[in-house]
């Protein structure tokens, strides 16, 4: 399975450069999740991790965890990860190849911060490390229609 080593990430990105979503899911044994993305738990990874492949139009559900969560871009299109420390203020970061347009390949979401992700292309493959990856206690998933809302003035 892929690690976060940059050389392996680059080769994984190269291997899947022209791959379809179906090819990626098949080659990595990703299964369709109830929320519309594809995933594979990596229980032996340290820290516990999961591979997530988000197709265009699918949004990783808003959630927050009692511990930090690390998002690492692996292949495909860049990904927008939006975070909110308080359910009101929000900021987006773009994950992708580090040499492109002020993107970063990794993002740490701090404990108790809400976060979501969305592909900016046909599909995005990421590795998510932390309690969310194993569905541990301490992960709270927001209602399907929830998103950060500005404070009332």
mmCIF file with all atom_site columns, N, CA and C in Angstrom, residues 34-103:
data_model
loop_
_atom_site.group_PDB
_atom_site.id
_atom_site.type_symbol
_atom_site.label_atom_id
_atom_site.label_alt_id
_atom_site.label_comp_id
_atom_site.label_asym_id
_atom_site.label_entity_id
_atom_site.label_seq_id
_atom_site.pdbx_PDB_ins_code
_atom_site.Cartn_x
_atom_site.Cartn_y
_atom_site.Cartn_z
_atom_site.occupancy
_atom_site.B_iso_or_equiv
_atom_site.pdbx_formal_charge
_atom_site.auth_seq_id
_atom_site.auth_comp_id
_atom_site.auth_asym_id
_atom_site.auth_atom_id
_atom_site.pdbx_PDB_model_num
ATOM 1   N N  . UNK A 1 34  ? -20.943 4.381  1.866  1.00 0.00 ? 34  UNK A N  1
ATOM 2   C CA . UNK A 1 34  ? -22.330 4.866  1.877  1.00 0.00 ? 34  UNK A CA 1
ATOM 3   C C  . UNK A 1 34  ? -22.434 6.351  1.538  1.00 0.00 ? 34  UNK A C  1
ATOM 4   N N  . UNK A 1 35  ? -21.384 7.130  1.808  1.00 0.00 ? 35  UNK A N  1
ATOM 5   C CA . UNK A 1 35  ? -21.401 8.566  1.570  1.00 0.00 ? 35  UNK A CA 1
ATOM 6   C C  . UNK A 1 35  ? -21.018 8.954  0.152  1.00 0.00 ? 35  UNK A C  1
ATOM 7   N N  . UNK A 1 36  ? -20.737 7.978  -0.743 1.00 0.00 ? 36  UNK A N  1
ATOM 8   C CA . UNK A 1 36  ? -20.501 8.283  -2.145 1.00 0.00 ? 36  UNK A CA 1
ATOM 9   C C  . UNK A 1 36  ? -19.059 8.298  -2.597 1.00 0.00 ? 36  UNK A C  1
ATOM 10  N N  . UNK A 1 37  ? -18.115 8.213  -1.682 1.00 0.00 ? 37  UNK A N  1
ATOM 11  C CA . UNK A 1 37  ? -16.708 8.136  -2.073 1.00 0.00 ? 37  UNK A CA 1
ATOM 12  C C  . UNK A 1 37  ? -16.262 6.683  -1.966 1.00 0.00 ? 37  UNK A C  1
ATOM 13  N N  . UNK A 1 38  ? -15.040 6.396  -2.403 1.00 0.00 ? 38  UNK A N  1
ATOM 14  C CA . UNK A 1 38  ? -14.489 5.044  -2.357 1.00 0.00 ? 38  UNK A CA 1
ATOM 15  C C  . UNK A 1 38  ? -13.391 5.016  -1.302 1.00 0.00 ? 38  UNK A C  1
ATOM 16  N N  . UNK A 1 39  ? -13.259 3.895  -0.589 1.00 0.00 ? 39  UNK A N  1
ATOM 17  C CA . UNK A 1 39  ? -12.283 3.864  0.503  1.00 0.00 ? 39  UNK A CA 1
ATOM 18  C C  . UNK A 1 39  ? -11.707 2.470  0.713  1.00 0.00 ? 39  UNK A C  1
ATOM 19  N N  . UNK A 1 40  ? -10.587 2.464  1.405  1.00 0.00 ? 40  UNK A N  1
ATOM 20  C CA . UNK A 1 40  ? -9.933  1.233  1.855  1.00 0.00 ? 40  UNK A CA 1
ATOM 21  C C  . UNK A 1 40  ? -9.231  1.553  3.157  1.00 0.00 ? 40  UNK A C  1
ATOM 22  N N  . UNK A 1 41  ? -9.620  0.879  4.235  1.00 0.00 ? 41  UNK A N  1
ATOM 23  C CA . UNK A 1 41  ? -8.929  1.045  5.507  1.00 0.00 ? 41  UNK A CA 1
ATOM 24  C C  . UNK A 1 41  ? -7.565  0.391  5.441  1.00 0.00 ? 41  UNK A C  1
ATOM 25  N N  . UNK A 1 42  ? -6.571  1.035  6.042  1.00 0.00 ? 42  UNK A N  1
ATOM 26  C CA . UNK A 1 42  ? -5.205  0.512  6.130  1.00 0.00 ? 42  UNK A CA 1
ATOM 27  C C  . UNK A 1 42  ? -4.915  0.278  7.608  1.00 0.00 ? 42  UNK A C  1
ATOM 28  N N  . UNK A 1 43  ? -5.446  -0.795 8.184  1.00 0.00 ? 43  UNK A N  1
ATOM 29  C CA . UNK A 1 43  ? -5.359  -0.995 9.630  1.00 0.00 ? 43  UNK A CA 1
ATOM 30  C C  . UNK A 1 43  ? -3.943  -1.195 10.160 1.00 0.00 ? 43  UNK A C  1
ATOM 31  N N  . UNK A 1 44  ? -3.023  -1.640 9.312  1.00 0.00 ? 44  UNK A N  1
ATOM 32  C CA . UNK A 1 44  ? -1.651  -1.868 9.775  1.00 0.00 ? 44  UNK A CA 1
ATOM 33  C C  . UNK A 1 44  ? -0.768  -0.644 9.633  1.00 0.00 ? 44  UNK A C  1
ATOM 34  N N  . UNK A 1 45  ? -1.280  0.410  9.036  1.00 0.00 ? 45  UNK A N  1
ATOM 35  C CA . UNK A 1 45  ? -0.497  1.643  8.871  1.00 0.00 ? 45  UNK A CA 1
ATOM 36  C C  . UNK A 1 45  ? -0.332  2.333  10.225 1.00 0.00 ? 45  UNK A C  1
ATOM 37  N N  . UNK A 1 46  ? 0.773   3.024  10.367 1.00 0.00 ? 46  UNK A N  1
ATOM 38  C CA . UNK A 1 46  ? 1.023   3.794  11.581 1.00 0.00 ? 46  UNK A CA 1
ATOM 39  C C  . UNK A 1 46  ? 1.268   5.229  11.154 1.00 0.00 ? 46  UNK A C  1
ATOM 40  N N  . UNK A 1 47  ? 0.409   6.167  11.532 1.00 0.00 ? 47  UNK A N  1
ATOM 41  C CA . UNK A 1 47  ? -0.829  5.967  12.293 1.00 0.00 ? 47  UNK A CA 1
ATOM 42  C C  . UNK A 1 47  ? -1.892  5.314  11.418 1.00 0.00 ? 47  UNK A C  1
ATOM 43  N N  . UNK A 1 48  ? -2.979  4.823  12.044 1.00 0.00 ? 48  UNK A N  1
ATOM 44  C CA . UNK A 1 48  ? -4.050  4.208  11.259 1.00 0.00 ? 48  UNK A CA 1
ATOM 45  C C  . UNK A 1 48  ? -4.498  5.162  10.147 1.00 0.00 ? 48  UNK A C  1
ATOM 46  N N  . UNK A 1 49  ? -4.732  4.592  8.969  1.00 0.00 ? 49  UNK A N  1
ATOM 47  C CA . UNK A 1 49  ? -5.029  5.409  7.801  1.00 0.00 ? 49  UNK A CA 1
ATOM 48  C C  . UNK A 1 49  ? -6.098  4.757  6.948  1.00 0.00 ? 49  UNK A C  1
ATOM 49  N N  . UNK A 1 50  ? -6.584  5.527  5.997  1.00 0.00 ? 50  UNK A N  1
ATOM 50  C CA . UNK A 1 50  ? -7.497  5.018  4.982  1.00 0.00 ? 50  UNK A CA 1
ATOM 51  C C  . UNK A 1 50  ? -7.183  5.730  3.678  1.00 0.00 ? 50  UNK A C  1
ATOM 52  N N  . UNK A 1 51  ? -7.354  5.015  2.577  1.00 0.00 ? 51  UNK A N  1
ATOM 53  C CA . UNK A 1 51  ? -7.299  5.633  1.261  1.00 0.00 ? 51  UNK A CA 1
ATOM 54  C C  . UNK A 1 51  ? -8.713  6.061  0.923  1.00 0.00 ? 51  UNK A C  1
ATOM 55  N N  . UNK A 1 52  ? -8.855  7.266  0.415  1.00 0.00 ? 52  UNK A N  1
ATOM 56  C CA . UNK A 1 52  ? -10.154 7.776  -0.026 1.00 0.00 ? 52  UNK A CA 1
ATOM 57  C C  . UNK A 1 52  ? -10.013 8.258  -1.455 1.00 0.00 ? 52  UNK A C  1
ATOM 58  N N  . UNK A 1 53  ? -10.947 7.891  -2.281 1.00 0.00 ? 53  UNK A N  1
ATOM 59  C CA . UNK A 1 53  ? -10.998 8.413  -3.643 1.00 0.00 ? 53  UNK A CA 1
ATOM 60  C C  . UNK A 1 53  ? -12.337 9.110  -3.797 1.00 0.00 ? 53  UNK A C  1
ATOM 61  N N  . UNK A 1 54  ? -12.268 10.419 -3.987 1.00 0.00 ? 54  UNK A N  1
ATOM 62  C CA . UNK A 1 54  ? -13.483 11.223 -4.117 1.00 0.00 ? 54  UNK A CA 1
ATOM 63  C C  . UNK A 1 54  ? -13.731 11.525 -5.589 1.00 0.00 ? 54  UNK A C  1
ATOM 64  N N  . UNK A 1 55  ? -14.849 11.025 -6.133 1.00 0.00 ? 55  UNK A N  1
ATOM 65  C CA . UNK A 1 55  ? -15.187 11.359 -7.514 1.00 0.00 ? 55  UNK A CA 1
ATOM 66  C C  . UNK A 1 55  ? -15.764 12.770 -7.612 1.00 0.00 ? 55  UNK A C  1
ATOM 67  N N  . UNK A 1 56  ? -15.730 13.328 -8.797 1.00 0.00 ? 56  UNK A N  1
ATOM 68  C CA . UNK A 1 56  ? -16.301 14.652 -9.019 1.00 0.00 ? 56  UNK A CA 1
ATOM 69  C C  . UNK A 1 56  ? -17.752 14.650 -8.537 1.00 0.00 ? 56  UNK A C  1
ATOM 70  N N  . UNK A 1 57  ? -18.121 15.719 -7.857 1.00 0.00 ? 57  UNK A N  1
ATOM 71  C CA . UNK A 1 57  ? -19.497 15.872 -7.396 1.00 0.00 ? 57  UNK A CA 1
ATOM 72  C C  . UNK A 1 57  ? -19.797 15.275 -6.033 1.00 0.00 ? 57  UNK A C  1
ATOM 73  N N  . UNK A 1 58  ? -18.917 14.459 -5.506 1.00 0.00 ? 58  UNK A N  1
ATOM 74  C CA . UNK A 1 58  ? -19.124 13.872 -4.177 1.00 0.00 ? 58  UNK A CA 1
ATOM 75  C C  . UNK A 1 58  ? -18.337 14.678 -3.156 1.00 0.00 ? 58  UNK A C  1
ATOM 76  N N  . UNK A 1 59  ? -18.930 14.923 -2.032 1.00 0.00 ? 59  UNK A N  1
ATOM 77  C CA . UNK A 1 59  ? -18.287 15.705 -0.980 1.00 0.00 ? 59  UNK A CA 1
ATOM 78  C C  . UNK A 1 59  ? -18.107 14.817 0.245  1.00 0.00 ? 59  UNK A C  1
ATOM 79  N N  . UNK A 1 60  ? -16.881 14.765 0.741  1.00 0.00 ? 60  UNK A N  1
ATOM 80  C CA . UNK A 1 60  ? -16.619 14.038 1.990  1.00 0.00 ? 60  UNK A CA 1
ATOM 81  C C  . UNK A 1 60  ? -17.419 14.735 3.079  1.00 0.00 ? 60  UNK A C  1
ATOM 82  N N  . UNK A 1 61  ? -18.205 13.995 3.857  1.00 0.00 ? 61  UNK A N  1
ATOM 83  C CA . UNK A 1 61  ? -19.096 14.643 4.820  1.00 0.00 ? 61  UNK A CA 1
ATOM 84  C C  . UNK A 1 61  ? -18.350 15.437 5.892  1.00 0.00 ? 61  UNK A C  1
ATOM 85  N N  . UNK A 1 62  ? -18.949 16.552 6.294  1.00 0.00 ? 62  UNK A N  1
ATOM 86  C CA . UNK A 1 62  ? -18.376 17.347 7.378  1.00 0.00 ? 62  UNK A CA 1
ATOM 87  C C  . UNK A 1 62  ? -18.284 16.485 8.621  1.00 0.00 ? 62  UNK A C  1
ATOM 88  N N  . UNK A 1 63  ? -17.134 16.546 9.277  1.00 0.00 ? 63  UNK A N  1
ATOM 89  C CA . UNK A 1 63  ? -16.944 15.842 10.537 1.00 0.00 ? 63  UNK A CA 1
ATOM 90  C C  . UNK A 1 63  ? -15.831 16.492 11.322 1.00 0.00 ? 63  UNK A C  1
ATOM 91  N N  . UNK A 1 64  ? -15.777 16.148 12.595 1.00 0.00 ? 64  UNK A N  1
ATOM 92  C CA . UNK A 1 64  ? -14.668 16.596 13.428 1.00 0.00 ? 64  UNK A CA 1
ATOM 93  C C  . UNK A 1 64  ? -14.260 15.440 14.318 1.00 0.00 ? 64  UNK A C  1
ATOM 94  N N  . UNK A 1 65  ? -12.986 15.476 14.695 1.00 0.00 ? 65  UNK A N  1
ATOM 95  C CA . UNK A 1 65  ? -12.407 14.386 15.478 1.00 0.00 ? 65  UNK A CA 1
ATOM 96  C C  . UNK A 1 65  ? -11.777 14.939 16.746 1.00 0.00 ? 65  UNK A C  1
ATOM 97  N N  . UNK A 1 66  ? -11.691 14.108 17.740 1.00 0.00 ? 66  UNK A N  1
ATOM 98  C CA . UNK A 1 66  ? -11.088 14.500 19.016 1.00 0.00 ? 66  UNK A CA 1
ATOM 99  C C  . UNK A 1 66  ? -9.566  14.590 18.909 1.00 0.00 ? 66  UNK A C  1
ATOM 100 N N  . UNK A 1 67  ? -8.992  14.086 17.818 1.00 0.00 ? 67  UNK A N  1
ATOM 101 C CA . UNK A 1 67  ? -7.548  14.139 17.598 1.00 0.00 ? 67  UNK A CA 1
ATOM 102 C C  . UNK A 1 67  ? -7.273  14.764 16.228 1.00 0.00 ? 67  UNK A C  1
ATOM 103 N N  . UNK A 1 68  ? -6.032  15.172 16.011 1.00 0.00 ? 68  UNK A N  1
ATOM 104 C CA . UNK A 1 68  ? -5.633  15.710 14.710 1.00 0.00 ? 68  UNK A CA 1
ATOM 105 C C  . UNK A 1 68  ? -5.841  14.665 13.617 1.00 0.00 ? 68  UNK A C  1
ATOM 106 N N  . UNK A 1 69  ? -6.143  15.147 12.416 1.00 0.00 ? 69  UNK A N  1
ATOM 107 C CA . UNK A 1 69  ? -6.311  14.300 11.240 1.00 0.00 ? 69  UNK A CA 1
ATOM 108 C C  . UNK A 1 69  ? -5.405  14.860 10.151 1.00 0.00 ? 69  UNK A C  1
ATOM 109 N N  . UNK A 1 70  ? -4.702  13.996 9.449  1.00 0.00 ? 70  UNK A N  1
ATOM 110 C CA . UNK A 1 70  ? -3.795  14.402 8.372  1.00 0.00 ? 70  UNK A CA 1
ATOM 111 C C  . UNK A 1 70  ? -4.362  13.960 7.030  1.00 0.00 ? 70  UNK A C  1
ATOM 112 N N  . UNK A 1 71  ? -4.518  14.893 6.099  1.00 0.00 ? 71  UNK A N  1
ATOM 113 C CA . UNK A 1 71  ? -4.913  14.606 4.728  1.00 0.00 ? 71  UNK A CA 1
ATOM 114 C C  . UNK A 1 71  ? -3.655  14.676 3.870  1.00 0.00 ? 71  UNK A C  1
ATOM 115 N N  . UNK A 1 72  ? -3.409  13.652 3.041  1.00 0.00 ? 72  UNK A N  1
ATOM 116 C CA . UNK A 1 72  ? -2.252  13.625 2.147  1.00 0.00 ? 72  UNK A CA 1
ATOM 117 C C  . UNK A 1 72  ? -2.715  13.311 0.732  1.00 0.00 ? 72  UNK A C  1
ATOM 118 N N  . UNK A 1 73  ? -2.444  14.234 -0.198 1.00 0.00 ? 73  UNK A N  1
ATOM 119 C CA . UNK A 1 73  ? -2.794  14.018 -1.593 1.00 0.00 ? 73  UNK A CA 1
ATOM 120 C C  . UNK A 1 73  ? -1.872  12.961 -2.171 1.00 0.00 ? 73  UNK A C  1
ATOM 121 N N  . UNK A 1 74  ? -2.439  12.013 -2.954 1.00 0.00 ? 74  UNK A N  1
ATOM 122 C CA . UNK A 1 74  ? -1.639  10.957 -3.559 1.00 0.00 ? 74  UNK A CA 1
ATOM 123 C C  . UNK A 1 74  ? -1.666  10.976 -5.086 1.00 0.00 ? 74  UNK A C  1
ATOM 124 N N  . UNK A 1 75  ? -2.835  11.224 -5.672 1.00 0.00 ? 75  UNK A N  1
ATOM 125 C CA . UNK A 1 75  ? -2.944  11.158 -7.137 1.00 0.00 ? 75  UNK A CA 1
ATOM 126 C C  . UNK A 1 75  ? -4.250  11.799 -7.586 1.00 0.00 ? 75  UNK A C  1
ATOM 127 N N  . UNK A 1 76  ? -4.343  12.009 -8.884 1.00 0.00 ? 76  UNK A N  1
ATOM 128 C CA . UNK A 1 76  ? -5.560  12.553 -9.462 1.00 0.00 ? 76  UNK A CA 1
ATOM 129 C C  . UNK A 1 76  ? -5.583  14.066 -9.399 1.00 0.00 ? 76  UNK A C  1
ATOM 130 N N  . UNK A 1 77  ? -6.785  14.597 -9.412 1.00 0.00 ? 77  UNK A N  1
ATOM 131 C CA . UNK A 1 77  ? -6.979  16.045 -9.406 1.00 0.00 ? 77  UNK A CA 1
ATOM 132 C C  . UNK A 1 77  ? -6.679  16.621 -8.031 1.00 0.00 ? 77  UNK A C  1
ATOM 133 N N  . UNK A 1 78  ? -6.368  17.904 -7.976 1.00 0.00 ? 78  UNK A N  1
ATOM 134 C CA . UNK A 1 78  ? -6.258  18.561 -6.674 1.00 0.00 ? 78  UNK A CA 1
ATOM 135 C C  . UNK A 1 78  ? -7.577  18.434 -5.908 1.00 0.00 ? 78  UNK A C  1
ATOM 136 N N  . UNK A 1 79  ? -7.483  18.633 -4.623 1.00 0.00 ? 79  UNK A N  1
ATOM 137 C CA . UNK A 1 79  ? -8.614  18.475 -3.714 1.00 0.00 ? 79  UNK A CA 1
ATOM 138 C C  . UNK A 1 79  ? -8.730  19.717 -2.849 1.00 0.00 ? 79  UNK A C  1
ATOM 139 N N  . UNK A 1 80  ? -9.943  20.208 -2.646 1.00 0.00 ? 80  UNK A N  1
ATOM 140 C CA . UNK A 1 80  ? -10.176 21.310 -1.710 1.00 0.00 ? 80  UNK A CA 1
ATOM 141 C C  . UNK A 1 80  ? -10.581 20.707 -0.372 1.00 0.00 ? 80  UNK A C  1
ATOM 142 N N  . UNK A 1 81  ? -9.846  21.035 0.668  1.00 0.00 ? 81  UNK A N  1
ATOM 143 C CA . UNK A 1 81  ? -10.205 20.632 2.032  1.00 0.00 ? 81  UNK A CA 1
ATOM 144 C C  . UNK A 1 81  ? -10.591 21.906 2.763  1.00 0.00 ? 81  UNK A C  1
ATOM 145 N N  . UNK A 1 82  ? -11.813 21.933 3.252  1.00 0.00 ? 82  UNK A N  1
ATOM 146 C CA . UNK A 1 82  ? -12.314 23.095 3.973  1.00 0.00 ? 82  UNK A CA 1
ATOM 147 C C  . UNK A 1 82  ? -12.383 22.749 5.453  1.00 0.00 ? 82  UNK A C  1
ATOM 148 N N  . UNK A 1 83  ? -11.897 23.663 6.280  1.00 0.00 ? 83  UNK A N  1
ATOM 149 C CA . UNK A 1 83  ? -11.896 23.445 7.726  1.00 0.00 ? 83  UNK A CA 1
ATOM 150 C C  . UNK A 1 83  ? -12.610 24.597 8.419  1.00 0.00 ? 83  UNK A C  1
ATOM 151 N N  . UNK A 1 84  ? -13.149 24.293 9.591  1.00 0.00 ? 84  UNK A N  1
ATOM 152 C CA . UNK A 1 84  ? -13.806 25.310 10.407 1.00 0.00 ? 84  UNK A CA 1
ATOM 153 C C  . UNK A 1 84  ? -13.525 25.007 11.872 1.00 0.00 ? 84  UNK A C  1
ATOM 154 N N  . UNK A 1 85  ? -12.887 25.945 12.582 1.00 0.00 ? 85  UNK A N  1
ATOM 155 C CA . UNK A 1 85  ? -12.583 25.695 13.988 1.00 0.00 ? 85  UNK A CA 1
ATOM 156 C C  . UNK A 1 85  ? -13.812 25.770 14.891 1.00 0.00 ? 85  UNK A C  1
ATOM 157 N N  . UNK A 1 86  ? -14.881 26.453 14.422 1.00 0.00 ? 86  UNK A N  1
ATOM 158 C CA . UNK A 1 86  ? -15.988 26.758 15.329 1.00 0.00 ? 86  UNK A CA 1
ATOM 159 C C  . UNK A 1 86  ? -17.379 26.606 14.718 1.00 0.00 ? 86  UNK A C  1
ATOM 160 N N  . UNK A 1 87  ? -17.480 26.118 13.499 1.00 0.00 ? 87  UNK A N  1
ATOM 161 C CA . UNK A 1 87  ? -18.784 25.992 12.862 1.00 0.00 ? 87  UNK A CA 1
ATOM 162 C C  . UNK A 1 87  ? -19.288 27.282 12.249 1.00 0.00 ? 87  UNK A C  1
ATOM 163 N N  . UNK A 1 88  ? -18.485 28.337 12.302 1.00 0.00 ? 88  UNK A N  1
ATOM 164 C CA . UNK A 1 88  ? -18.845 29.625 11.700 1.00 0.00 ? 88  UNK A CA 1
ATOM 165 C C  . UNK A 1 88  ? -17.788 30.049 10.682 1.00 0.00 ? 88  UNK A C  1
ATOM 166 N N  . UNK A 1 89  ? -16.566 30.232 11.127 1.00 0.00 ? 89  UNK A N  1
ATOM 167 C CA . UNK A 1 89  ? -15.469 30.637 10.249 1.00 0.00 ? 89  UNK A CA 1
ATOM 168 C C  . UNK A 1 89  ? -14.983 29.411 9.475  1.00 0.00 ? 89  UNK A C  1
ATOM 169 N N  . UNK A 1 90  ? -14.610 29.602 8.211  1.00 0.00 ? 90  UNK A N  1
ATOM 170 C CA . UNK A 1 90  ? -14.134 28.485 7.395  1.00 0.00 ? 90  UNK A CA 1
ATOM 171 C C  . UNK A 1 90  ? -13.021 28.960 6.470  1.00 0.00 ? 90  UNK A C  1
ATOM 172 N N  . UNK A 1 91  ? -12.123 28.039 6.141  1.00 0.00 ? 91  UNK A N  1
ATOM 173 C CA . UNK A 1 91  ? -11.031 28.323 5.217  1.00 0.00 ? 91  UNK A CA 1
ATOM 174 C C  . UNK A 1 91  ? -10.766 27.068 4.396  1.00 0.00 ? 91  UNK A C  1
ATOM 175 N N  . UNK A 1 92  ? -10.435 27.254 3.119  1.00 0.00 ? 92  UNK A N  1
ATOM 176 C CA . UNK A 1 92  ? -10.150 26.126 2.237  1.00 0.00 ? 92  UNK A CA 1
ATOM 177 C C  . UNK A 1 92  ? -8.670  26.100 1.885  1.00 0.00 ? 92  UNK A C  1
ATOM 178 N N  . UNK A 1 93  ? -8.140  24.900 1.784  1.00 0.00 ? 93  UNK A N  1
ATOM 179 C CA . UNK A 1 93  ? -6.775  24.660 1.318  1.00 0.00 ? 93  UNK A CA 1
ATOM 180 C C  . UNK A 1 93  ? -6.854  23.707 0.145  1.00 0.00 ? 93  UNK A C  1
ATOM 181 N N  . UNK A 1 94  ? -5.943  23.877 -0.816 1.00 0.00 ? 94  UNK A N  1
ATOM 182 C CA . UNK A 1 94  ? -5.911  22.988 -1.968 1.00 0.00 ? 94  UNK A CA 1
ATOM 183 C C  . UNK A 1 94  ? -4.749  22.021 -1.822 1.00 0.00 ? 94  UNK A C  1
ATOM 184 N N  . UNK A 1 95  ? -5.052  20.738 -1.894 1.00 0.00 ? 95  UNK A N  1
ATOM 185 C CA . UNK A 1 95  ? -4.037  19.694 -1.846 1.00 0.00 ? 95  UNK A CA 1
ATOM 186 C C  . UNK A 1 95  ? -3.798  19.183 -3.257 1.00 0.00 ? 95  UNK A C  1
ATOM 187 N N  . UNK A 1 96  ? -2.547  18.975 -3.590 1.00 0.00 ? 96  UNK A N  1
ATOM 188 C CA . UNK A 1 96  ? -2.183  18.468 -4.903 1.00 0.00 ? 96  UNK A CA 1
ATOM 189 C C  . UNK A 1 96  ? -0.675  18.420 -5.014 1.00 0.00 ? 96  UNK A C  1
ATOM 190 N N  . UNK A 1 97  ? -0.176  18.294 -6.242 1.00 0.00 ? 97  UNK A N  1
ATOM 191 C CA . UNK A 1 97  ? 1.276   18.290 -6.432 1.00 0.00 ? 97  UNK A CA 1
ATOM 192 C C  . UNK A 1 97  ? 1.864   19.598 -5.897 1.00 0.00 ? 97  UNK A C  1
ATOM 193 N N  . UNK A 1 98  ? 2.867   19.528 -5.080 1.00 0.00 ? 98  UNK A N  1
ATOM 194 C CA . UNK A 1 98  ? 3.387   20.707 -4.392 1.00 0.00 ? 98  UNK A CA 1
ATOM 195 C C  . UNK A 1 98  ? 3.955   21.756 -5.342 1.00 0.00 ? 98  UNK A C  1
ATOM 196 N N  . UNK A 1 99  ? 4.308   21.375 -6.545 1.00 0.00 ? 99  UNK A N  1
ATOM 197 C CA . UNK A 1 99  ? 4.910   22.338 -7.472 1.00 0.00 ? 99  UNK A CA 1
ATOM 198 C C  . UNK A 1 99  ? 3.871   23.188 -8.192 1.00 0.00 ? 99  UNK A C  1
ATOM 199 N N  . UNK A 1 100 ? 2.599   22.950 -7.937 1.00 0.00 ? 100 UNK A N  1
ATOM 200 C CA . UNK A 1 100 ? 1.562   23.656 -8.687 1.00 0.00 ? 100 UNK A CA 1
ATOM 201 C C  . UNK A 1 100 ? 0.805   24.663 -7.821 1.00 0.00 ? 100 UNK A C  1
ATOM 202 N N  . UNK A 1 101 ? 0.671   25.881 -8.298 1.00 0.00 ? 101 UNK A N  1
ATOM 203 C CA . UNK A 1 101 ? -0.275  26.884 -7.823 1.00 0.00 ? 101 UNK A CA 1
ATOM 204 C C  . UNK A 1 101 ? -0.529  26.950 -6.321 1.00 0.00 ? 101 UNK A C  1
ATOM 205 N N  . UNK A 1 102 ? 0.502   27.105 -5.545 1.00 0.00 ? 102 UNK A N  1
ATOM 206 C CA . UNK A 1 102 ? 0.358   27.278 -4.094 1.00 0.00 ? 102 UNK A CA 1
ATOM 207 C C  . UNK A 1 102 ? -0.377  26.138 -3.408 1.00 0.00 ? 102 UNK A C  1
ATOM 208 N N  . UNK A 1 103 ? -0.254  24.950 -3.939 1.00 0.00 ? 103 UNK A N  1
ATOM 209 C CA . UNK A 1 103 ? -0.862  23.781 -3.300 1.00 0.00 ? 103 UNK A CA 1
ATOM 210 C C  . UNK A 1 103 ? 0.125   23.169 -2.341 1.00 0.00 ? 103 UNK A C  1
#
